[in-house]
Amino acid sequence: MAWGLPKLPGLTFSDPTKTQHHIRSSLRYYQGHRFPDTRLRAPGGTATDVDSNAFALPEDSVIYDPSLTYGRVKQPALPAVIPHWVHYDKRCLNFTAFFKQPVYENPDETYRVRVVNIVYFLEDDSLTVMEPRVKVQQFEGNDQILIIIKL
């Protein structure tokens, strides 16, 4: 640049020492993919104004607290407490069990093996033992509640 000459519109001066006027590519290849190049250079390979400290912001001596402007940050709400009788409502555990029943009237057999369903209700910790329906010679028996235990 010519020092001392007025800077008028249309009157530009070029530096005769600068002979390279190409612009560097803004993308580079890394492992077969294109990435933006972080090394920014002006035409001719000179440093840009971005790299200088001319655009640096002065350090603020006052520490800015955003809660003074926007208020406090809301804390996440606590989860609702669900009582155990609501959590375990209409939930039960079902087991199938077998037991021996002694037979005194018949001399040919000494015991019978009976099948029962044990239902444990989680809601109130009660236990129900039921015998399932069995169809024997076209006679259909009813469900028999044998034991109801409140634990």
PDB file of C-alpha atoms in Angstrom:
ATOM      1  CA  MET A   1       0.000   0.000   0.000  1.00  0.00           C
ATOM      2  CA  ALA A   2       1.264   3.419  -0.808  1.00  0.00           C
ATOM      3  CA  TRP A   3       1.585   5.451   2.348  1.00  0.00           C
ATOM      4  CA  GLY A   4       0.911   9.109   2.070  1.00  0.00           C
ATOM      5  CA  LEU A   5      -1.357   8.938  -0.976  1.00  0.00           C
ATOM      6  CA  PRO A   6      -5.006   9.810  -0.441  1.00  0.00           C
ATOM      7  CA  LYS A   7      -7.538   6.990  -0.337  1.00  0.00           C
ATOM      8  CA  LEU A   8     -10.071   8.124  -2.889  1.00  0.00           C
ATOM      9  CA  PRO A   9     -12.851   6.134  -4.543  1.00  0.00           C
ATOM     10  CA  GLY A  10     -11.524   4.414  -7.631  1.00  0.00           C
ATOM     11  CA  LEU A  11      -7.907   5.041  -6.629  1.00  0.00           C
ATOM     12  CA  THR A  12      -6.552   1.732  -5.308  1.00  0.00           C
ATOM     13  CA  PHE A  13      -2.994   0.653  -4.872  1.00  0.00           C
ATOM     14  CA  SER A  14      -1.765  -2.914  -4.928  1.00  0.00           C
ATOM     15  CA  ASP A  15       1.282  -4.215  -3.141  1.00  0.00           C
ATOM     16  CA  PRO A  16       3.833  -5.226  -5.809  1.00  0.00           C
ATOM     17  CA  THR A  17       5.484  -7.703  -3.408  1.00  0.00           C
ATOM     18  CA  LYS A  18       2.360  -9.869  -3.280  1.00  0.00           C
ATOM     19  CA  THR A  19       2.314 -12.184  -6.259  1.00  0.00           C
ATOM     20  CA  GLN A  20       0.084 -15.021  -5.037  1.00  0.00           C
ATOM     21  CA  HIS A  21      -3.574 -14.141  -5.209  1.00  0.00           C
ATOM     22  CA  HIS A  22      -5.185 -17.576  -4.984  1.00  0.00           C
ATOM     23  CA  ILE A  23      -7.736 -18.339  -2.251  1.00  0.00           C
ATOM     24  CA  ARG A  24      -7.293 -21.420  -0.137  1.00  0.00           C
ATOM     25  CA  SER A  25     -10.009 -24.099  -0.256  1.00  0.00           C
ATOM     26  CA  SER A  26     -12.482 -23.863   2.614  1.00  0.00           C
ATOM     27  CA  LEU A  27     -12.956 -27.644   2.830  1.00  0.00           C
ATOM     28  CA  ARG A  28     -10.423 -30.351   3.453  1.00  0.00           C
ATOM     29  CA  TYR A  29     -10.661 -34.107   3.041  1.00  0.00           C
ATOM     30  CA  TYR A  30     -10.160 -36.327   6.065  1.00  0.00           C
ATOM     31  CA  GLN A  31     -10.656 -40.107   5.763  1.00  0.00           C
ATOM     32  CA  GLY A  32     -12.710 -39.663   2.612  1.00  0.00           C
ATOM     33  CA  HIS A  33     -15.079 -37.046   4.043  1.00  0.00           C
ATOM     34  CA  ARG A  34     -15.200 -33.282   3.609  1.00  0.00           C
ATOM     35  CA  PHE A  35     -14.737 -31.115   6.694  1.00  0.00           C
ATOM     36  CA  PRO A  36     -14.499 -27.316   7.017  1.00  0.00           C
ATOM     37  CA  ASP A  37     -10.912 -26.125   7.193  1.00  0.00           C
ATOM     38  CA  THR A  38     -10.195 -24.319  10.448  1.00  0.00           C
ATOM     39  CA  ARG A  39      -7.117 -22.529   9.132  1.00  0.00           C
ATOM     40  CA  LEU A  40      -8.585 -19.412   7.539  1.00  0.00           C
ATOM     41  CA  ARG A  41      -6.231 -17.442   5.297  1.00  0.00           C
ATOM     42  CA  ALA A  42      -6.752 -14.406   3.115  1.00  0.00           C
ATOM     43  CA  PRO A  43      -5.706 -14.334  -0.561  1.00  0.00           C
ATOM     44  CA  GLY A  44      -1.957 -14.786  -0.854  1.00  0.00           C
ATOM     45  CA  GLY A  45      -1.755 -16.768   2.399  1.00  0.00           C
ATOM     46  CA  THR A  46      -1.810 -13.716   4.676  1.00  0.00           C
ATOM     47  CA  ALA A  47      -3.545 -13.833   8.030  1.00  0.00           C
ATOM     48  CA  THR A  48      -7.155 -12.712   8.231  1.00  0.00           C
ATOM     49  CA  ASP A  49      -8.617 -10.220  10.656  1.00  0.00           C
ATOM     50  CA  VAL A  50     -10.464 -13.071  12.346  1.00  0.00           C
ATOM     51  CA  ASP A  51      -7.200 -14.349  13.789  1.00  0.00           C
ATOM     52  CA  SER A  52      -6.240 -10.943  15.182  1.00  0.00           C
ATOM     53  CA  ASN A  53      -7.305  -9.501  18.485  1.00  0.00           C
ATOM     54  CA  ALA A  54      -8.930  -6.460  16.858  1.00  0.00           C
ATOM     55  CA  PHE A  55     -12.382  -7.983  17.322  1.00  0.00           C
ATOM     56  CA  ALA A  56     -11.813  -9.315  20.836  1.00  0.00           C
ATOM     57  CA  LEU A  57     -14.378  -8.166  23.360  1.00  0.00           C
ATOM     58  CA  PRO A  58     -13.111  -6.385  26.461  1.00  0.00           C
ATOM     59  CA  GLU A  59     -13.393  -8.447  29.617  1.00  0.00           C
ATOM     60  CA  ASP A  60     -16.345  -7.482  31.729  1.00  0.00           C
ATOM     61  CA  SER A  61     -15.291  -6.740  35.282  1.00  0.00           C
ATOM     62  CA  VAL A  62     -18.817  -7.407  36.583  1.00  0.00           C
ATOM     63  CA  ILE A  63     -19.832 -11.048  36.860  1.00  0.00           C
ATOM     64  CA  TYR A  64     -23.209 -11.392  35.189  1.00  0.00           C
ATOM     65  CA  ASP A  65     -25.756 -13.525  36.996  1.00  0.00           C
ATOM     66  CA  PRO A  66     -28.605 -14.584  34.667  1.00  0.00           C
ATOM     67  CA  SER A  67     -30.853 -15.407  37.631  1.00  0.00           C
ATOM     68  CA  LEU A  68     -31.090 -11.666  38.341  1.00  0.00           C
ATOM     69  CA  THR A  69     -32.686 -11.140  34.933  1.00  0.00           C
ATOM     70  CA  TYR A  70     -34.634 -14.353  34.349  1.00  0.00           C
ATOM     71  CA  GLY A  71     -35.302 -15.545  37.891  1.00  0.00           C
ATOM     72  CA  ARG A  72     -34.280 -18.771  39.557  1.00  0.00           C
ATOM     73  CA  VAL A  73     -34.165 -22.040  37.682  1.00  0.00           C
ATOM     74  CA  LYS A  74     -37.161 -24.214  38.496  1.00  0.00           C
ATOM     75  CA  GLN A  75     -36.316 -27.475  40.197  1.00  0.00           C
ATOM     76  CA  PRO A  76     -37.792 -30.623  38.658  1.00  0.00           C
ATOM     77  CA  ALA A  77     -40.999 -31.753  40.317  1.00  0.00           C
ATOM     78  CA  LEU A  78     -40.787 -34.688  42.689  1.00  0.00           C
ATOM     79  CA  PRO A  79     -42.533 -37.839  41.489  1.00  0.00           C
ATOM     80  CA  ALA A  80     -45.974 -38.437  42.933  1.00  0.00           C
ATOM     81  CA  VAL A  81     -46.094 -40.930  45.789  1.00  0.00           C
ATOM     82  CA  ILE A  82     -48.289 -43.877  44.835  1.00  0.00           C
ATOM     83  CA  PRO A  83     -49.661 -45.945  47.747  1.00  0.00           C
ATOM     84  CA  HIS A  84     -48.935 -49.658  47.628  1.00  0.00           C
ATOM     85  CA  TRP A  85     -52.628 -50.630  47.437  1.00  0.00           C
ATOM     86  CA  VAL A  86     -52.975 -48.513  44.276  1.00  0.00           C
ATOM     87  CA  HIS A  87     -49.728 -49.790  42.789  1.00  0.00           C
ATOM     88  CA  TYR A  88     -50.655 -53.451  43.351  1.00  0.00           C
ATOM     89  CA  ASP A  89     -54.368 -53.044  42.518  1.00  0.00           C
ATOM     90  CA  LYS A  90     -55.757 -55.946  40.415  1.00  0.00           C
ATOM     91  CA  ARG A  91     -52.426 -57.772  40.469  1.00  0.00           C
ATOM     92  CA  CYS A  92     -52.057 -61.287  41.701  1.00  0.00           C
ATOM     93  CA  LEU A  93     -49.761 -64.294  41.534  1.00  0.00           C
ATOM     94  CA  ASN A  94     -51.263 -67.597  40.450  1.00  0.00           C
ATOM     95  CA  PHE A  95     -49.790 -70.988  41.351  1.00  0.00           C
ATOM     96  CA  THR A  96     -50.900 -74.539  40.652  1.00  0.00           C
ATOM     97  CA  ALA A  97     -50.407 -76.994  43.519  1.00  0.00           C
ATOM     98  CA  PHE A  98     -51.063 -80.658  44.308  1.00  0.00           C
ATOM     99  CA  PHE A  99     -51.838 -82.320  47.626  1.00  0.00           C
ATOM    100  CA  LYS A 100     -52.672 -85.794  48.901  1.00  0.00           C
ATOM    101  CA  GLN A 101     -56.103 -86.342  50.369  1.00  0.00           C
ATOM    102  CA  PRO A 102     -56.468 -89.528  52.423  1.00  0.00           C
ATOM    103  CA  VAL A 103     -59.403 -91.764  51.510  1.00  0.00           C
ATOM    104  CA  TYR A 104     -60.860 -93.786  54.417  1.00  0.00           C
ATOM    105  CA  GLU A 105     -64.016 -95.146  52.785  1.00  0.00           C
ATOM    106  CA  ASN A 106     -62.389 -97.088  49.915  1.00  0.00           C
ATOM    107  CA  PRO A 107     -60.094-100.041  50.732  1.00  0.00           C
ATOM    108  CA  ASP A 108     -58.616-100.021  47.179  1.00  0.00           C
ATOM    109  CA  GLU A 109     -56.993 -96.603  47.458  1.00  0.00           C
ATOM    110  CA  THR A 110     -55.337 -94.886  50.362  1.00  0.00           C
ATOM    111  CA  TYR A 111     -55.138 -91.340  48.985  1.00  0.00           C
ATOM    112  CA  ARG A 112     -56.147 -89.126  46.076  1.00  0.00           C
ATOM    113  CA  VAL A 113     -54.030 -86.439  44.471  1.00  0.00           C
ATOM    114  CA  ARG A 114     -55.995 -83.193  44.252  1.00  0.00           C
ATOM    115  CA  VAL A 115     -55.132 -80.187  42.089  1.00  0.00           C
ATOM    116  CA  VAL A 116     -55.682 -76.690  43.462  1.00  0.00           C
ATOM    117  CA  ASN A 117     -55.001 -73.151  42.276  1.00  0.00           C
ATOM    118  CA  ILE A 118     -53.364 -70.813  44.775  1.00  0.00           C
ATOM    119  CA  VAL A 119     -53.980 -67.121  44.104  1.00  0.00           C
ATOM    120  CA  TYR A 120     -51.966 -64.535  46.054  1.00  0.00           C
ATOM    121  CA  PHE A 121     -53.406 -61.012  45.850  1.00  0.00           C
ATOM    122  CA  LEU A 122     -50.700 -58.362  46.079  1.00  0.00           C
ATOM    123  CA  GLU A 123     -53.186 -55.624  46.913  1.00  0.00           C
ATOM    124  CA  ASP A 124     -54.077 -56.789  50.427  1.00  0.00           C
ATOM    125  CA  ASP A 125     -51.715 -59.787  50.936  1.00  0.00           C
ATOM    126  CA  SER A 126     -54.552 -62.313  50.957  1.00  0.00           C
ATOM    127  CA  LEU A 127     -54.285 -65.890  49.755  1.00  0.00           C
ATOM    128  CA  THR A 128     -57.050 -67.949  48.122  1.00  0.00           C
ATOM    129  CA  VAL A 129     -56.911 -71.680  47.438  1.00  0.00           C
ATOM    130  CA  MET A 130     -59.460 -72.920  44.883  1.00  0.00           C
ATOM    131  CA  GLU A 131     -60.101 -76.267  43.289  1.00  0.00           C
ATOM    132  CA  PRO A 132     -60.646 -75.937  39.518  1.00  0.00           C
ATOM    133  CA  ARG A 133     -63.716 -77.342  37.797  1.00  0.00           C
ATOM    134  CA  VAL A 134     -63.389 -80.988  36.866  1.00  0.00           C
ATOM    135  CA  LYS A 135     -65.829 -82.673  34.503  1.00  0.00           C
ATOM    136  CA  VAL A 136     -66.253 -86.274  35.629  1.00  0.00           C
ATOM    137  CA  GLN A 137     -68.884 -88.498  33.909  1.00  0.00           C
ATOM    138  CA  GLN A 138     -70.961 -85.522  32.757  1.00  0.00           C
ATOM    139  CA  PHE A 139     -71.100 -84.144  36.270  1.00  0.00           C
ATOM    140  CA  GLU A 140     -69.617 -80.691  36.503  1.00  0.00           C
ATOM    141  CA  GLY A 141     -68.459 -79.649  39.931  1.00  0.00           C
ATOM    142  CA  ASN A 142     -68.341 -76.056  41.101  1.00  0.00           C
ATOM    143  CA  ASP A 143     -65.313 -74.070  42.174  1.00  0.00           C
ATOM    144  CA  GLN A 144     -64.756 -74.802  45.812  1.00  0.00           C
ATOM    145  CA  ILE A 145     -63.033 -72.219  47.916  1.00  0.00           C
ATOM    146  CA  LEU A 146     -61.040 -74.213  50.376  1.00  0.00           C
ATOM    147  CA  ILE A 147     -59.062 -71.597  52.268  1.00  0.00           C
ATOM    148  CA  ILE A 148     -58.919 -67.829  52.360  1.00  0.00           C
ATOM    149  CA  ILE A 149     -56.015 -66.593  54.428  1.00  0.00           C
ATOM    150  CA  LYS A 150     -55.387 -62.984  55.347  1.00  0.00           C
ATOM    151  CA  LEU A 151     -51.660 -62.590  55.908  1.00  0.00           C
TER     152      LEU A 151
END
